PDB file of C-alpha atoms in Angstrom:
ATOM      1  CA  MET A   1      -0.270   0.368  -0.243  1.00 96.00           C
ATOM      2  CA  ARG A   2       1.250   2.988  -0.345  1.00 98.00           C
ATOM      3  CA  VAL A   3       0.258   6.364   0.656  1.00 98.00           C
ATOM      4  CA  LEU A   4       0.242  10.350  -0.600  1.00 98.00           C
ATOM      5  CA  GLY A   5       0.301  12.837   1.936  1.00 98.00           C
ATOM      6  CA  LEU A   6      -0.272  16.099   1.295  1.00 98.00           C
ATOM      7  CA  ASP A   7       0.063  18.759   2.939  1.00 96.00           C
ATOM      8  CA  LEU A   8      -0.900  21.526   1.428  1.00 95.00           C
ATOM      9  CA  SER A   9      -0.317  25.942   1.361  1.00 94.00           C
ATOM     10  CA  LEU A  10       0.367  28.948  -1.297  1.00 95.00           C
ATOM     11  CA  THR A  11       3.237  29.327   0.183  1.00 96.00           C
ATOM     12  CA  SER A  12       4.997  25.143  -0.341  1.00 96.00           C
ATOM     13  CA  PRO A  13       3.227  23.333  -0.333  1.00 97.00           C
ATOM     14  CA  GLY A  14       4.153  19.139   1.166  1.00 98.00           C
ATOM     15  CA  PHE A  15       3.770  16.055  -0.081  1.00 98.00           C
ATOM     16  CA  ALA A  16       5.352  12.543   1.405  1.00 98.00           C
ATOM     17  CA  ILE A  17       5.263   8.717  -0.165  1.00 98.00           C
ATOM     18  CA  ILE A  18       4.702   6.209   2.614  1.00 98.00           C
ATOM     19  CA  GLU A  19       4.543   2.423   1.176  1.00 98.00           C
ATOM     20  CA  VAL A  20       3.139  -0.034   3.714  1.00 98.00           C
ATOM     21  CA  LYS A  21       4.281  -3.859   3.583  1.00 96.00           C
ATOM     22  CA  LYS A  22       3.408  -5.958   6.229  1.00 93.00           C
ATOM     23  CA  GLY A  23       2.614  -3.863   8.639  1.00 93.00           C
ATOM     24  CA  LYS A  24       5.988  -1.846   8.473  1.00 96.00           C
ATOM     25  CA  PRO A  25       5.672   1.754   6.939  1.00 98.00           C
ATOM     26  CA  ARG A  26       8.311   3.243   5.244  1.00 97.00           C
ATOM     27  CA  LEU A  27       8.833   6.896   3.438  1.00 98.00           C
ATOM     28  CA  ILE A  28       9.611   6.788   0.185  1.00 98.00           C
ATOM     29  CA  LYS A  29      10.025  10.265  -0.974  1.00 98.00           C
ATOM     30  CA  THR A  30       9.044  13.806  -0.057  1.00 98.00           C
ATOM     31  CA  ALA A  31       8.743  17.262  -1.714  1.00 98.00           C
ATOM     32  CA  ASN A  32       7.186  21.097  -1.538  1.00 97.00           C
ATOM     33  CA  PHE A  33       7.455  23.393  -4.217  1.00 95.00           C
ATOM     34  CA  THR A  34       8.139  26.946  -3.053  1.00 97.00           C
ATOM     35  CA  THR A  35       5.599  29.810  -4.824  1.00 97.00           C
ATOM     36  CA  ASP A  36       7.603  33.664  -4.912  1.00 97.00           C
ATOM     37  CA  SER A  37       5.328  35.846  -2.573  1.00 96.00           C
ATOM     38  CA  SER A  38       5.924  38.180  -5.725  1.00 97.00           C
ATOM     39  CA  THR A  39       4.701  36.160  -8.258  1.00 97.00           C
ATOM     40  CA  ALA A  40       0.348  36.907  -9.290  1.00 97.00           C
ATOM     41  CA  GLN A  41      -1.587  34.838  -6.881  1.00 96.00           C
ATOM     42  CA  ALA A  42      -3.513  32.565  -9.498  1.00 96.00           C
ATOM     43  CA  LEU A  43      -0.059  31.869 -11.612  1.00 97.00           C
ATOM     44  CA  ARG A  44       1.815  31.102  -7.948  1.00 98.00           C
ATOM     45  CA  TYR A  45      -1.769  27.957  -7.877  1.00 98.00           C
ATOM     46  CA  GLU A  46      -0.823  26.573 -11.703  1.00 98.00           C
ATOM     47  CA  GLU A  47       2.686  26.323 -10.464  1.00 98.00           C
ATOM     48  CA  ILE A  48       1.872  24.549  -7.668  1.00 98.00           C
ATOM     49  CA  GLU A  49      -0.572  22.232 -10.524  1.00 98.00           C
ATOM     50  CA  ALA A  50       2.266  21.825 -12.881  1.00 98.00           C
ATOM     51  CA  PHE A  51       4.663  20.596  -9.865  1.00 98.00           C
ATOM     52  CA  THR A  52       1.797  17.835  -8.473  1.00 98.00           C
ATOM     53  CA  LEU A  53       1.739  16.759 -12.320  1.00 98.00           C
ATOM     54  CA  LEU A  54       5.045  16.063 -12.500  1.00 98.00           C
ATOM     55  CA  PHE A  55       5.547  14.598  -9.027  1.00 98.00           C
ATOM     56  CA  ILE A  56       2.818  12.625  -9.846  1.00 98.00           C
ATOM     57  CA  ARG A  57       3.345  10.865 -12.745  1.00 98.00           C
ATOM     58  CA  GLU A  58       7.228  10.005 -11.662  1.00 98.00           C
ATOM     59  CA  ASN A  59       6.024   8.395  -8.525  1.00 98.00           C
ATOM     60  CA  ARG A  60       2.367   6.871  -8.952  1.00 97.00           C
ATOM     61  CA  PRO A  61       0.809   4.171  -8.105  1.00 98.00           C
ATOM     62  CA  PHE A  62      -0.988   5.585  -4.911  1.00 98.00           C
ATOM     63  CA  ASP A  63      -3.523   3.408  -3.193  1.00 98.00           C
ATOM     64  CA  ILE A  64      -4.966   6.181  -0.492  1.00 98.00           C
ATOM     65  CA  ILE A  65      -4.369  10.620  -0.563  1.00 98.00           C
ATOM     66  CA  ALA A  66      -5.044  11.859   2.330  1.00 98.00           C
ATOM     67  CA  ARG A  67      -5.199  16.204   3.100  1.00 97.00           C
ATOM     68  CA  GLU A  68      -4.872  18.142   5.944  1.00 92.00           C
ATOM     69  CA  VAL A  69      -7.639  19.666   6.366  1.00 89.00           C
ATOM     70  CA  TRP A  70      -7.735  23.421   7.076  1.00 77.00           C
ATOM     71  CA  PRO A  71     -10.488  25.103   9.794  1.00 71.00           C
ATOM     72  CA  PRO A  72     -12.416  27.828   8.579  1.00 66.00           C
ATOM     73  CA  ALA A  73     -10.170  30.982   8.473  1.00 68.00           C
ATOM     74  CA  ARG A  74     -12.673  34.599   9.690  1.00 74.00           C
ATOM     75  CA  ASN A  75      -9.240  35.813   7.025  1.00 75.00           C
ATOM     76  CA  TYR A  76     -10.808  34.846   3.519  1.00 80.00           C
ATOM     77  CA  VAL A  77      -7.950  36.208   2.400  1.00 80.00           C
ATOM     78  CA  GLN A  78      -6.447  32.717   3.925  1.00 81.00           C
ATOM     79  CA  ASN A  79      -8.786  30.561   3.044  1.00 81.00           C
ATOM     80  CA  ASN A  80      -9.170  31.734  -0.527  1.00 86.00           C
ATOM     81  CA  LYS A  81      -5.007  30.862  -0.688  1.00 90.00           C
ATOM     82  CA  ILE A  82      -5.694  27.256   0.805  1.00 90.00           C
ATOM     83  CA  HIS A  83      -8.268  26.240  -0.934  1.00 91.00           C
ATOM     84  CA  GLY A  84      -6.319  27.971  -3.939  1.00 94.00           C
ATOM     85  CA  ALA A  85      -4.119  25.608  -3.632  1.00 96.00           C
ATOM     86  CA  TRP A  86      -6.292  22.319  -3.099  1.00 96.00           C
ATOM     87  CA  SER A  87      -7.803  23.120  -6.185  1.00 97.00           C
ATOM     88  CA  ALA A  88      -4.405  23.123  -7.848  1.00 98.00           C
ATOM     89  CA  VAL A  89      -3.777  19.661  -7.118  1.00 98.00           C
ATOM     90  CA  GLU A  90      -7.430  17.947  -7.256  1.00 98.00           C
ATOM     91  CA  ARG A  91      -6.952  19.652 -11.024  1.00 98.00           C
ATOM     92  CA  ALA A  92      -3.603  17.613 -11.196  1.00 98.00           C
ATOM     93  CA  LEU A  93      -4.769  14.426  -9.207  1.00 98.00           C
ATOM     94  CA  SER A  94      -8.051  13.838 -11.230  1.00 98.00           C
ATOM     95  CA  ARG A  95      -5.788  14.338 -14.363  1.00 97.00           C
ATOM     96  CA  TYR A  96      -4.494  10.875 -13.206  1.00 98.00           C
ATOM     97  CA  GLY A  97      -7.644   9.497 -12.237  1.00 98.00           C
ATOM     98  CA  TYR A  98      -7.064  10.045  -8.382  1.00 98.00           C
ATOM     99  CA  GLU A  99      -8.867  11.804  -5.757  1.00 97.00           C
ATOM    100  CA  VAL A 100      -8.354  12.848  -2.330  1.00 97.00           C
ATOM    101  CA  ASN A 101      -9.256   9.660  -0.308  1.00 95.00           C
ATOM    102  CA  GLU A 102      -9.299  10.602   3.066  1.00 97.00           C
ATOM    103  CA  HIS A 103      -9.169  14.326   4.970  1.00 96.00           C
ATOM    104  CA  LEU A 104      -7.719  15.111   8.909  1.00 97.00           C
ATOM    105  CA  THR A 105      -7.547  18.044  11.093  1.00 94.00           C
ATOM    106  CA  PRO A 106      -4.052  19.619  11.958  1.00 94.00           C
ATOM    107  CA  SER A 107      -4.614  18.519  15.756  1.00 94.00           C
ATOM    108  CA  ASN A 108      -5.833  15.187  14.969  1.00 96.00           C
ATOM    109  CA  VAL A 109      -2.619  14.664  13.127  1.00 97.00           C
ATOM    110  CA  LYS A 110      -0.922  16.101  15.865  1.00 97.00           C
ATOM    111  CA  LYS A 111      -2.078  13.254  18.521  1.00 97.00           C
ATOM    112  CA  THR A 112      -2.777  10.593  16.842  1.00 97.00           C
ATOM    113  CA  VAL A 113       1.109  11.390  15.705  1.00 97.00           C
ATOM    114  CA  THR A 114       2.548  12.739  19.275  1.00 97.00           C
ATOM    115  CA  GLY A 115      -0.057  12.016  20.784  1.00 95.00           C
ATOM    116  CA  ASN A 116      -0.595  16.085  21.970  1.00 95.00           C
ATOM    117  CA  GLY A 117      -2.893  17.913  19.599  1.00 94.00           C
ATOM    118  CA  ALA A 118      -1.359  20.323  19.916  1.00 94.00           C
ATOM    119  CA  ALA A 119       2.065  19.358  19.328  1.00 96.00           C
ATOM    120  CA  LYS A 120       4.836  21.557  17.434  1.00 97.00           C
ATOM    121  CA  LYS A 121       6.332  21.143  14.167  1.00 96.00           C
ATOM    122  CA  PRO A 122       9.837  19.961  15.805  1.00 96.00           C
ATOM    123  CA  GLU A 123       7.674  17.038  17.628  1.00 97.00           C
ATOM    124  CA  VAL A 124       6.288  16.153  15.278  1.00 98.00           C
ATOM    125  CA  ALA A 125       9.158  15.635  12.975  1.00 98.00           C
ATOM    126  CA  ALA A 126      10.760  13.700  15.494  1.00 97.00           C
ATOM    127  CA  SER A 127       7.544  11.468  16.190  1.00 97.00           C
ATOM    128  CA  VAL A 128       7.705  10.849  12.036  1.00 98.00           C
ATOM    129  CA  ARG A 129      11.875   9.965  13.095  1.00 98.00           C
ATOM    130  CA  LYS A 130      10.467   7.618  14.797  1.00 97.00           C
ATOM    131  CA  LEU A 131       8.132   5.604  13.743  1.00 97.00           C
ATOM    132  CA  LEU A 132       8.715   5.465  10.292  1.00 97.00           C
ATOM    133  CA  GLY A 133      12.327   4.110  12.071  1.00 96.00           C
ATOM    134  CA  LEU A 134      14.216   7.237  10.544  1.00 96.00           C
ATOM    135  CA  GLY A 135      17.697   7.784  12.690  1.00 93.00           C
ATOM    136  CA  GLU A 136      17.161  11.110  15.148  1.00 90.00           C
ATOM    137  CA  ASP A 137      20.202  12.460  13.030  1.00 93.00           C
ATOM    138  CA  TYR A 138      17.517  12.508   9.659  1.00 96.00           C
ATOM    139  CA  LYS A 139      16.514  15.957   8.593  1.00 95.00           C
ATOM    140  CA  PHE A 140      13.857  16.764   6.338  1.00 97.00           C
ATOM    141  CA  ASP A 141      14.031  18.978   4.150  1.00 96.00           C
ATOM    142  CA  SER A 142      11.750  21.418   5.772  1.00 96.00           C
ATOM    143  CA  ASP A 143       8.379  21.238   7.844  1.00 96.00           C
ATOM    144  CA  ASP A 144       6.230  20.843   5.110  1.00 97.00           C
ATOM    145  CA  HIS A 145       7.433  17.069   4.412  1.00 98.00           C
ATOM    146  CA  SER A 146       7.721  16.089   8.253  1.00 98.00           C
ATOM    147  CA  ASP A 147       4.093  17.808   8.049  1.00 98.00           C
ATOM    148  CA  ALA A 148       2.902  15.197   4.494  1.00 98.00           C
ATOM    149  CA  ALA A 149       4.845  12.343   6.034  1.00 98.00           C
ATOM    150  CA  ALA A 150       2.824  12.528   9.098  1.00 98.00           C
ATOM    151  CA  ILE A 151      -0.568  12.979   8.013  1.00 98.00           C
ATOM    152  CA  ALA A 152       0.180  10.091   5.959  1.00 98.00           C
ATOM    153  CA  LEU A 153       1.113   7.995   8.509  1.00 98.00           C
ATOM    154  CA  ALA A 154      -1.872   9.816  10.578  1.00 98.00           C
ATOM    155  CA  TYR A 155      -4.002   7.899   8.218  1.00 98.00           C
ATOM    156  CA  LEU A 156      -2.154   4.306   8.744  1.00 98.00           C
ATOM    157  CA  ILE A 157      -1.948   4.703  12.030  1.00 97.00           C
ATOM    158  CA  ARG A 158      -5.486   5.375  12.294  1.00 96.00           C
ATOM    159  CA  GLU A 159      -7.248   2.560   9.924  1.00 97.00           C
ATOM    160  CA  LYS A 160      -4.703   0.001  12.137  1.00 96.00           C
ATOM    161  CA  LEU A 161      -2.714  -0.145   8.868  1.00 97.00           C
ATOM    162  CA  ILE A 162       0.923   0.193  10.823  1.00 96.00           C
ATOM    163  CA  LYS A 163       1.520  -0.850  14.036  1.00 82.00           C
ATOM    164  CA  THR A 164       3.597   1.165  16.713  1.00 81.00           C
ATOM    165  CA  GLU A 165       4.423   1.500  20.140  1.00 70.00           C
ATOM    166  CA  GLY A 166       2.370   1.182  23.453  1.00 54.00           C
TER     167      GLY A 166
END
């Protein structure tokens, strides 16, 4: 089984693929794409879509695609940015016959992976390393990488597809 975890934003959407064999997760790949804030917002969405198309082409197949959902903000501009990034990724996914299957809240991802729904980014990264059997010295290229992996892992834990300690 291969799960694609998505940590989406307009600034730096993150992607992580985790493969599970016999209840053991293995990190296949992480990636992110950083957009330039001086670029028109509509073009940034197109860049995210293009990056996603290439990522899918080079790394498919996927059995499940899990995305972190963002609770609606009172700030319309922030909602617009995240929904635009979601749409860009969904357009790319649909071209390859995929869709987002699972939606997880940020606090649920943190609680499932770390045991603390208010965990900070370093705690999330540490728990992801531990769950994947990576050394403590393993460094993710960015929080987007470890967060996307956490989303995939949270799905796998929730569905009891991987074993965790305790």
